[in-house]
Short mmCIF file of C-alpha atoms in Angstrom, two decimals:
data_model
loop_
_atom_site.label_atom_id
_atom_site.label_comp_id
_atom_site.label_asym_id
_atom_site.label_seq_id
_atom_site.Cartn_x
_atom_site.Cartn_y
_atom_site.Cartn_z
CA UNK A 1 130.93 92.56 98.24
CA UNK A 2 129.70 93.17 101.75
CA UNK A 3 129.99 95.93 104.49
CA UNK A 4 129.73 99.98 103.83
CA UNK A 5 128.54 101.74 100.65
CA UNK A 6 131.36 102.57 98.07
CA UNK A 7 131.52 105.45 95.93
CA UNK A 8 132.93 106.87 93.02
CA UNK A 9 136.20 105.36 91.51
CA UNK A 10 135.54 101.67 93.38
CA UNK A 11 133.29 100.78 90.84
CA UNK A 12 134.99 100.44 87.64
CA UNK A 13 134.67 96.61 86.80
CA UNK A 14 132.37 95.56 83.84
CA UNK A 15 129.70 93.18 83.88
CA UNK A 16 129.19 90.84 80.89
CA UNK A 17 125.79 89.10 79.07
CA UNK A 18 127.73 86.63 76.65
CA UNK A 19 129.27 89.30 74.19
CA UNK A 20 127.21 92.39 75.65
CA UNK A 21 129.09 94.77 78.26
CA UNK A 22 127.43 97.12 80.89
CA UNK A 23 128.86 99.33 83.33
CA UNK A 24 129.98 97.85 86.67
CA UNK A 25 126.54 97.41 88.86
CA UNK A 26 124.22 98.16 85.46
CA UNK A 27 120.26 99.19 86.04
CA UNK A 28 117.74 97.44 84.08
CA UNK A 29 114.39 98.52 83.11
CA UNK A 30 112.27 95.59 84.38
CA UNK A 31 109.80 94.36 81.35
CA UNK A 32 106.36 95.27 82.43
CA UNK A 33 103.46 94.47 80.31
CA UNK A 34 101.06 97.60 78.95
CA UNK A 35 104.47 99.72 80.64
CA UNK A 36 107.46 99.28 78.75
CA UNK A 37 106.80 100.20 75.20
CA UNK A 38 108.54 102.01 72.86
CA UNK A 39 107.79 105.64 74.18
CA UNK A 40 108.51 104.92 78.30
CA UNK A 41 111.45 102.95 76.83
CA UNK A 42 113.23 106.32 75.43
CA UNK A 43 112.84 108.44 78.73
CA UNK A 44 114.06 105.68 80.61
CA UNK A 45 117.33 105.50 78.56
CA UNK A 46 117.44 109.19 78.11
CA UNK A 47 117.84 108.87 82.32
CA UNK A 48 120.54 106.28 82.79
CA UNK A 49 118.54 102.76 82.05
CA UNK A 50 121.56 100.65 81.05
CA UNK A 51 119.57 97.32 79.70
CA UNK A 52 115.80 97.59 78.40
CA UNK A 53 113.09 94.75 78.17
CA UNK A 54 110.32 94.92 75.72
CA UNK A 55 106.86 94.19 77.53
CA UNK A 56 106.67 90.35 76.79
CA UNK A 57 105.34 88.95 74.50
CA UNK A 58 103.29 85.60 73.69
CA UNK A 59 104.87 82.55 71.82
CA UNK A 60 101.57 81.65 70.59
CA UNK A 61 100.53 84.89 69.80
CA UNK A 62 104.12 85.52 67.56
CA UNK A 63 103.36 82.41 65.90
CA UNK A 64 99.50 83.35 65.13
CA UNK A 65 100.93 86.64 63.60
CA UNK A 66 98.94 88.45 66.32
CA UNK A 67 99.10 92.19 65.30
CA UNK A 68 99.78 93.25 69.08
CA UNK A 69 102.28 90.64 69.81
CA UNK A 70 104.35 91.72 66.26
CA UNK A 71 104.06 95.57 67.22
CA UNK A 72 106.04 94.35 70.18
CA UNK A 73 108.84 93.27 68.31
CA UNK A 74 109.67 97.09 67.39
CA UNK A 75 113.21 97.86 68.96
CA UNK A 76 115.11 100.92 67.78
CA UNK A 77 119.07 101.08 67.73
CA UNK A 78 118.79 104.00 70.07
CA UNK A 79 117.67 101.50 72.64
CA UNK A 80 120.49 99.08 72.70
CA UNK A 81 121.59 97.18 74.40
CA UNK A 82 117.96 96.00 74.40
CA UNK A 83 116.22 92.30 75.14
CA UNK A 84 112.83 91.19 73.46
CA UNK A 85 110.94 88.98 76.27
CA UNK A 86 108.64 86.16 75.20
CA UNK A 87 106.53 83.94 77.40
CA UNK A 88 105.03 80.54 77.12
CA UNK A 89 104.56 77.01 78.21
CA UNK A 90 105.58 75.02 74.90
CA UNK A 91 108.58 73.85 74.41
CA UNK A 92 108.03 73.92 70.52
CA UNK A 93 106.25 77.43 70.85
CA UNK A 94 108.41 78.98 72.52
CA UNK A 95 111.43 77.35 69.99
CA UNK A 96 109.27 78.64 66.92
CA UNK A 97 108.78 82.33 68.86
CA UNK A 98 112.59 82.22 69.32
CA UNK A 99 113.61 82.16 65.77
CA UNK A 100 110.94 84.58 65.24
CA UNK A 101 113.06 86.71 67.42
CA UNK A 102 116.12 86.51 65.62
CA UNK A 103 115.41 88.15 62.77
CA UNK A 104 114.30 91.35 64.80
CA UNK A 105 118.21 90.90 65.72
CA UNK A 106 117.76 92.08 69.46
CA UNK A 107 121.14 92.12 71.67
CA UNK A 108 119.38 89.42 73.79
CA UNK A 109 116.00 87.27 74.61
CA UNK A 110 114.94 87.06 78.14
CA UNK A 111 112.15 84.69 79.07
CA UNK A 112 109.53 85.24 81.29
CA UNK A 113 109.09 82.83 84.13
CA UNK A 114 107.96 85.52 86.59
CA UNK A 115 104.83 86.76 85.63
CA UNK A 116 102.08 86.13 88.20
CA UNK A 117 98.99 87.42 86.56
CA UNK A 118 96.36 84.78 86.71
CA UNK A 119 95.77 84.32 82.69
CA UNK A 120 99.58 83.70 82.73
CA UNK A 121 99.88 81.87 85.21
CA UNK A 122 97.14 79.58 85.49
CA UNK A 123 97.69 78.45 81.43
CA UNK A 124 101.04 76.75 83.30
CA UNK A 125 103.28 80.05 81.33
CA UNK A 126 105.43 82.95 83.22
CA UNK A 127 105.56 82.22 87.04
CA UNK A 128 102.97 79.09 86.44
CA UNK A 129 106.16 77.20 85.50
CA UNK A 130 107.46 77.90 89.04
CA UNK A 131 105.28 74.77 89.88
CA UNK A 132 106.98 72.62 87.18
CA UNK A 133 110.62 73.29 87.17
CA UNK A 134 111.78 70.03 84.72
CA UNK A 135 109.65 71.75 82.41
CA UNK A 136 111.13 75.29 83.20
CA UNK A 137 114.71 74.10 82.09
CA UNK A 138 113.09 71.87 78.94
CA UNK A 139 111.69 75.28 77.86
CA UNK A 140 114.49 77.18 78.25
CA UNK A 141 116.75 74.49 76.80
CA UNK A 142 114.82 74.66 73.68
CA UNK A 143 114.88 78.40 73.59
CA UNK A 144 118.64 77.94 73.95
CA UNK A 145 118.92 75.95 71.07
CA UNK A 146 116.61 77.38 68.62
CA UNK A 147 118.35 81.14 69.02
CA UNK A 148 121.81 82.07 68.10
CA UNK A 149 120.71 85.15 70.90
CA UNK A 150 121.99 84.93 74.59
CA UNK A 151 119.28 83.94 76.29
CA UNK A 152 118.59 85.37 79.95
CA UNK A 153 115.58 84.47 81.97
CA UNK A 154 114.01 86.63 84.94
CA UNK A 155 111.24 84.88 87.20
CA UNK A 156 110.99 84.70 91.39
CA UNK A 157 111.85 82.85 94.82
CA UNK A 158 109.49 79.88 93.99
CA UNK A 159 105.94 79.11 93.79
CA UNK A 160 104.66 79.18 97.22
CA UNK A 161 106.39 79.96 100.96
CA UNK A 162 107.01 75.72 100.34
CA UNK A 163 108.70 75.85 97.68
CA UNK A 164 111.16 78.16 97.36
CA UNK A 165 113.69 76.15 94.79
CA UNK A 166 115.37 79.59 93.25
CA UNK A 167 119.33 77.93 94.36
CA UNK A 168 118.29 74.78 92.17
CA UNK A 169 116.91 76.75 89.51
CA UNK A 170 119.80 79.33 89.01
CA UNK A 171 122.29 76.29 88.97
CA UNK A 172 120.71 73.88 86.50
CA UNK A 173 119.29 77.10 84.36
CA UNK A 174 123.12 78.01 84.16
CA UNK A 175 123.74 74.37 83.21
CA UNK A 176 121.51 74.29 80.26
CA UNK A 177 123.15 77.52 79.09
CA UNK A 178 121.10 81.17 80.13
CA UNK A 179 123.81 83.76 80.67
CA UNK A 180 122.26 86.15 83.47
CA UNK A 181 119.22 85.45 85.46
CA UNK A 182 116.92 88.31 86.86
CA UNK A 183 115.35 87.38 90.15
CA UNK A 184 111.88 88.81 91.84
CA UNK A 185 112.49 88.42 95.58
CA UNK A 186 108.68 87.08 95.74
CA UNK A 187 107.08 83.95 95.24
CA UNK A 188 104.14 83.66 93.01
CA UNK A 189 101.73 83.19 95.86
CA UNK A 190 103.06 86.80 97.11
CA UNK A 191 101.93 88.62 93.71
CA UNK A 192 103.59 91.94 94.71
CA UNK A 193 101.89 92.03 98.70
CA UNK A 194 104.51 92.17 101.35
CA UNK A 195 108.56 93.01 101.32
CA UNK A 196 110.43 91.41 98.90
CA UNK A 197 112.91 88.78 100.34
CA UNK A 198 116.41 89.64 98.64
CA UNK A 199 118.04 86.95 100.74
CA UNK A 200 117.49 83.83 98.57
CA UNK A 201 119.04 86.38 95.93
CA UNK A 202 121.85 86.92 97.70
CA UNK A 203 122.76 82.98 98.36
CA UNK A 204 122.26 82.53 94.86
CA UNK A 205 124.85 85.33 93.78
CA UNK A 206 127.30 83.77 96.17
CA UNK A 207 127.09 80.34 95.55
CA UNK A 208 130.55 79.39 93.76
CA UNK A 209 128.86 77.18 91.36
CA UNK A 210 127.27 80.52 89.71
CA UNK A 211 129.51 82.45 86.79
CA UNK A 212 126.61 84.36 85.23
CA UNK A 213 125.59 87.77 86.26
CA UNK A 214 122.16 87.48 88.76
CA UNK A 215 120.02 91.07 88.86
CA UNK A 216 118.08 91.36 91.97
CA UNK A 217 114.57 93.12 91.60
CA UNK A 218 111.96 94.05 93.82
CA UNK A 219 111.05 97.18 96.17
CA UNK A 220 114.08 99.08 94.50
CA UNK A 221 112.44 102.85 95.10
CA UNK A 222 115.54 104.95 96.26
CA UNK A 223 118.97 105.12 95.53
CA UNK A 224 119.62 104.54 98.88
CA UNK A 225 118.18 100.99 99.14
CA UNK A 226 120.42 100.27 95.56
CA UNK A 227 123.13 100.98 97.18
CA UNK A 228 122.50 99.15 100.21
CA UNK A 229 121.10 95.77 98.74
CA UNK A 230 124.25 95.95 96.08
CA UNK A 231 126.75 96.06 99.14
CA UNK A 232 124.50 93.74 101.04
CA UNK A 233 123.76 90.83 98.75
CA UNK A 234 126.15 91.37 96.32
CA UNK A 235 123.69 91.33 93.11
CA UNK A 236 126.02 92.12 89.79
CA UNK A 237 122.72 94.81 88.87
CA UNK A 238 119.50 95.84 89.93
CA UNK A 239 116.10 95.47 87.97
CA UNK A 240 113.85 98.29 88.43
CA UNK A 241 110.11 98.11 87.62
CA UNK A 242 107.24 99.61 89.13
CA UNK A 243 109.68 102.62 90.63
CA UNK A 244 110.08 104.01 87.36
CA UNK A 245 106.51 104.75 86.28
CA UNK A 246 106.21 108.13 85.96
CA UNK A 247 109.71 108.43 87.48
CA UNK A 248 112.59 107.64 84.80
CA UNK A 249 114.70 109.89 87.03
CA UNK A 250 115.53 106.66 89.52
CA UNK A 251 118.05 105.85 86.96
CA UNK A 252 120.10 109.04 87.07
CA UNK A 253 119.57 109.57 91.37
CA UNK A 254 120.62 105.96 91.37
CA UNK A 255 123.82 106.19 89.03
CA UNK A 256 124.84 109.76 91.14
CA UNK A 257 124.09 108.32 94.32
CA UNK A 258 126.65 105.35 93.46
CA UNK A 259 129.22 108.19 92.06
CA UNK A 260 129.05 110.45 94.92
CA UNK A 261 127.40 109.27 98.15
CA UNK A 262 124.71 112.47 97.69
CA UNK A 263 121.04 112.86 96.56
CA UNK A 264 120.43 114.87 93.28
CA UNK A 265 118.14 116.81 93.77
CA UNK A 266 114.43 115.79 92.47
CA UNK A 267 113.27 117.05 88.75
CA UNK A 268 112.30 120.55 88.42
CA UNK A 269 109.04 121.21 86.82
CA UNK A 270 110.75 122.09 83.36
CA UNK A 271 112.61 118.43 83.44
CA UNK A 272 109.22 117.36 84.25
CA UNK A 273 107.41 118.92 81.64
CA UNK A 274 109.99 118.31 78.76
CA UNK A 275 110.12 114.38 79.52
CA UNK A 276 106.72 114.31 79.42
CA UNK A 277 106.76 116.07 76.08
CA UNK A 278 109.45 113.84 74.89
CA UNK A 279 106.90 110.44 76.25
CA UNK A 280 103.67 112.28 74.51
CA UNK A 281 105.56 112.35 71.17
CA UNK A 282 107.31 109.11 70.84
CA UNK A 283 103.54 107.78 71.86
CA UNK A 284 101.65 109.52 69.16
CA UNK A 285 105.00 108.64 66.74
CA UNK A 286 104.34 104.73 67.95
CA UNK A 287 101.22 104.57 68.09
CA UNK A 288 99.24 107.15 65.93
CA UNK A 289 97.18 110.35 67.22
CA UNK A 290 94.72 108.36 68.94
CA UNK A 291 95.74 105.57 70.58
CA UNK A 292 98.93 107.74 70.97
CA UNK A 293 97.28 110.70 73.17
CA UNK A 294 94.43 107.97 74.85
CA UNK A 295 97.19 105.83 76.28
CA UNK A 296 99.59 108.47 77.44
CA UNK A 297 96.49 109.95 79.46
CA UNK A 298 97.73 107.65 82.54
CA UNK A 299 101.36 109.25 82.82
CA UNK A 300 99.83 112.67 83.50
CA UNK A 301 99.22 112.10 87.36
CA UNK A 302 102.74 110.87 87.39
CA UNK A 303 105.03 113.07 85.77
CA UNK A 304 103.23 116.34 87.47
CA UNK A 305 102.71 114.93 90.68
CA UNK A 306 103.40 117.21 93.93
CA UNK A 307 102.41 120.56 92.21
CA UNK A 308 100.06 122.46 94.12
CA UNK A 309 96.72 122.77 92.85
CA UNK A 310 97.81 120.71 89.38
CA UNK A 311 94.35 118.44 89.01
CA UNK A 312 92.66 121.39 87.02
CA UNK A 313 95.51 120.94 84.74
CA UNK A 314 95.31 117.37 84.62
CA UNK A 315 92.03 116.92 84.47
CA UNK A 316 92.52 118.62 81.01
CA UNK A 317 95.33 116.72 80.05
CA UNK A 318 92.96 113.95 80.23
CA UNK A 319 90.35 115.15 77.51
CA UNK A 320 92.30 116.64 74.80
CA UNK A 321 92.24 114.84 71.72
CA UNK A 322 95.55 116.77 69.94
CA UNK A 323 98.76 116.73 69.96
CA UNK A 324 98.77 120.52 69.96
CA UNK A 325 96.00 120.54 72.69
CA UNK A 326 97.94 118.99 75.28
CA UNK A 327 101.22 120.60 74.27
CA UNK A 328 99.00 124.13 74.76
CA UNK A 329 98.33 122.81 78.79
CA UNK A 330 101.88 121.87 79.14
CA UNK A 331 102.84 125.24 78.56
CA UNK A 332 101.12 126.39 80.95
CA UNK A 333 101.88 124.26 83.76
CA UNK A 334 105.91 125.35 82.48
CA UNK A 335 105.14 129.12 82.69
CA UNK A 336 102.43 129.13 85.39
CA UNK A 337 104.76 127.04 88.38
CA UNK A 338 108.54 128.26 86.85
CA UNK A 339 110.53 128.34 89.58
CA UNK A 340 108.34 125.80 92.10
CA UNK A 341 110.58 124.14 93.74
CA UNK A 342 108.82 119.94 94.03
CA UNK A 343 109.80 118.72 97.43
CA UNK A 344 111.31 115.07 97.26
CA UNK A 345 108.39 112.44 97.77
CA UNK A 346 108.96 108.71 98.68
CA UNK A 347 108.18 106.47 95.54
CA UNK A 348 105.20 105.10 95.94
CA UNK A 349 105.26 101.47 93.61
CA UNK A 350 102.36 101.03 92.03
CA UNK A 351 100.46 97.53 92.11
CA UNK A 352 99.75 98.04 88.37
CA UNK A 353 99.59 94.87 87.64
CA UNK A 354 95.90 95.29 89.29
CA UNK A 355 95.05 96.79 85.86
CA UNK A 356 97.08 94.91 83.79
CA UNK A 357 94.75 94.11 80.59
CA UNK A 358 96.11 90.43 80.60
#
């Protein structure tokens, strides 16, 4: 579909992964690695996320036993629909990490060709494969056949500005029997600097020759700019990443925006506060009371961000060691700014792939 936005009642059609039905023009939670665990995986579906990705996880490290690749595997049925992503450049690895899979009995497995981190990469696995793509659909073809799963993949343009092969890709990763592709409207060379090109996403969505669904993701950061890409290139969904650190909310202004043609209006400091509660517990539930209250230490700056005077607050957030500690300071911030009204803020998308621990 081209031309103006459409609201409300036009979109009623269902989109379909093999046996698993979303809502017409779905969201997805991208899979981001050290991101989308467990904990930011419940506020995101709490706020409209209609398809979750684990972070992804190594073939090799599955096979190993690796304790943090098997914590990975946690899914909950609150989640679902829900894919686990695994990674890899082996076609018998990434067979074996497949039927490892299974028995976690996700909805789907998604494989990760994207990734452009150089210790991914440069060991010829995520968006390394980009420079080998007869041993992209040998991969995937064993995946295929080693999971009774669907199998979706989600990777980007090409490797390089040369190379952009993503309309040969889609059609002979369709062949060997994927059932929705995710596309990154970068190459690998791009990492995440400059616009993403959504135009290559858009021929691939309207070539004839494609049946499965194709998610477009990349610089998604307003409902607005959903809207407009959906009507523009036609994508069947939208993958959202980096936009949703900090911000599960995207979901819900997207899903309204697409309703009604209007903006909801931003958070208020309560919805802040009480997602944030509701991220701080899951953490501590998934993770224990240390690593539980270290790790959430990062989504501080993020869920409080725009209150006046606030980095007192947060730099105390940041040192507690409880539980109860940091539910005392969230009190606080509740009673002390009831009423603030937080002006609406562009998204700003984090490079945090910069600190990824890969």
């Amino acid at each position: 579909m081209t031309g103006g936005v459409l609201f409300g009642p036009h979109f009623t059609a269902m989109v379909k992964i093999d046996t698993i039905t979303l809502p017409d023009f779905p969201l997805l939670l991208a899979p981001m690695e050290d991101v989308s665990d467990p904990p930011f995986r419940v506020v995101c579906k709490d706020n409209g996320a209609d398809l979750m990705y684990t972070e992804f996880i190594s073939s090799e490290g599955l096979i190993r036993d690796a304790i943090k690749s098997r914590k990975k595997l946690d899914i909950f049925d609150y989640e679902r629909p829900i894919g686990i992503q695994i990674f890899g450049g082996d076609e018998d690895s990434l067979a074996m990490a497949a039927r490892i899979v299974d028995v976690t009995n996700p909805d789907l497995l998604d494989i990760n060709f994207g990734c452009p981190v150089k210790k991914v990469a440069g060991k010829g696995a995520g968006a390394g494969v980009l420079k080998d793509i007869d041993l992209m659909i040998r991969l995937t073809d064993a995946v295929v056949k080693a999971t009774r799963l669907p199998v979706t993949v989600k990777t980007r343009l090409g490797w390089d500005e040369q190379s952009k092969n993503i309309e040969e890709v889609a059609e002979r990763l369709q062949d060997v029997g994927i059932k929705a592709l995710a596309i990154h409207g970068r190459t690998r060379s791009q990492m995440y600097k400059g616009e993403a090109d959504w135009s290559l996403i858009g021929k691939v969505k309207n070539n004839p020759r494609i049946k499965i669904p194709i998610f477009g993701n990349g610089d998604i950061d307003s409902p607005q700019k959903a809207v407009e890409y959906k009507n523009r290139y036609g994508v069947d969904g939208i993958m959202i990443g980096r936009a949703a650190i900090g911000y599960p909310w995207i979901f819900r202004e997207i899903k309204h925006f697409v309703a009604t043609g209007e903006m909801m209006a931003p958070p208020t400091v309560d919805e802040r506060v009480e997602v944030c509660r509701r991220h701080l517990r899951k953490s501590l539930e998934w993770k224990g009371p240390i690593v539980g209250i270290n790790e959430m230490r990062r989504h501080y700056a993020n869920y409080l961000k725009g209150l006046p005077g606030i980095k007192d607050y947060r730099n105390r957030l940041v040192t507690l060691k409880t539980m109860e500690e940091v539910e005392g300071v969230l009190d606080e911030v509740q009673k002390n700014y009831a009423g603030y009204v937080i002006e609406r803020d562009p998204i700003v998308l984090e490079n945090y792939h910069e600190h990824c621990p890969l």
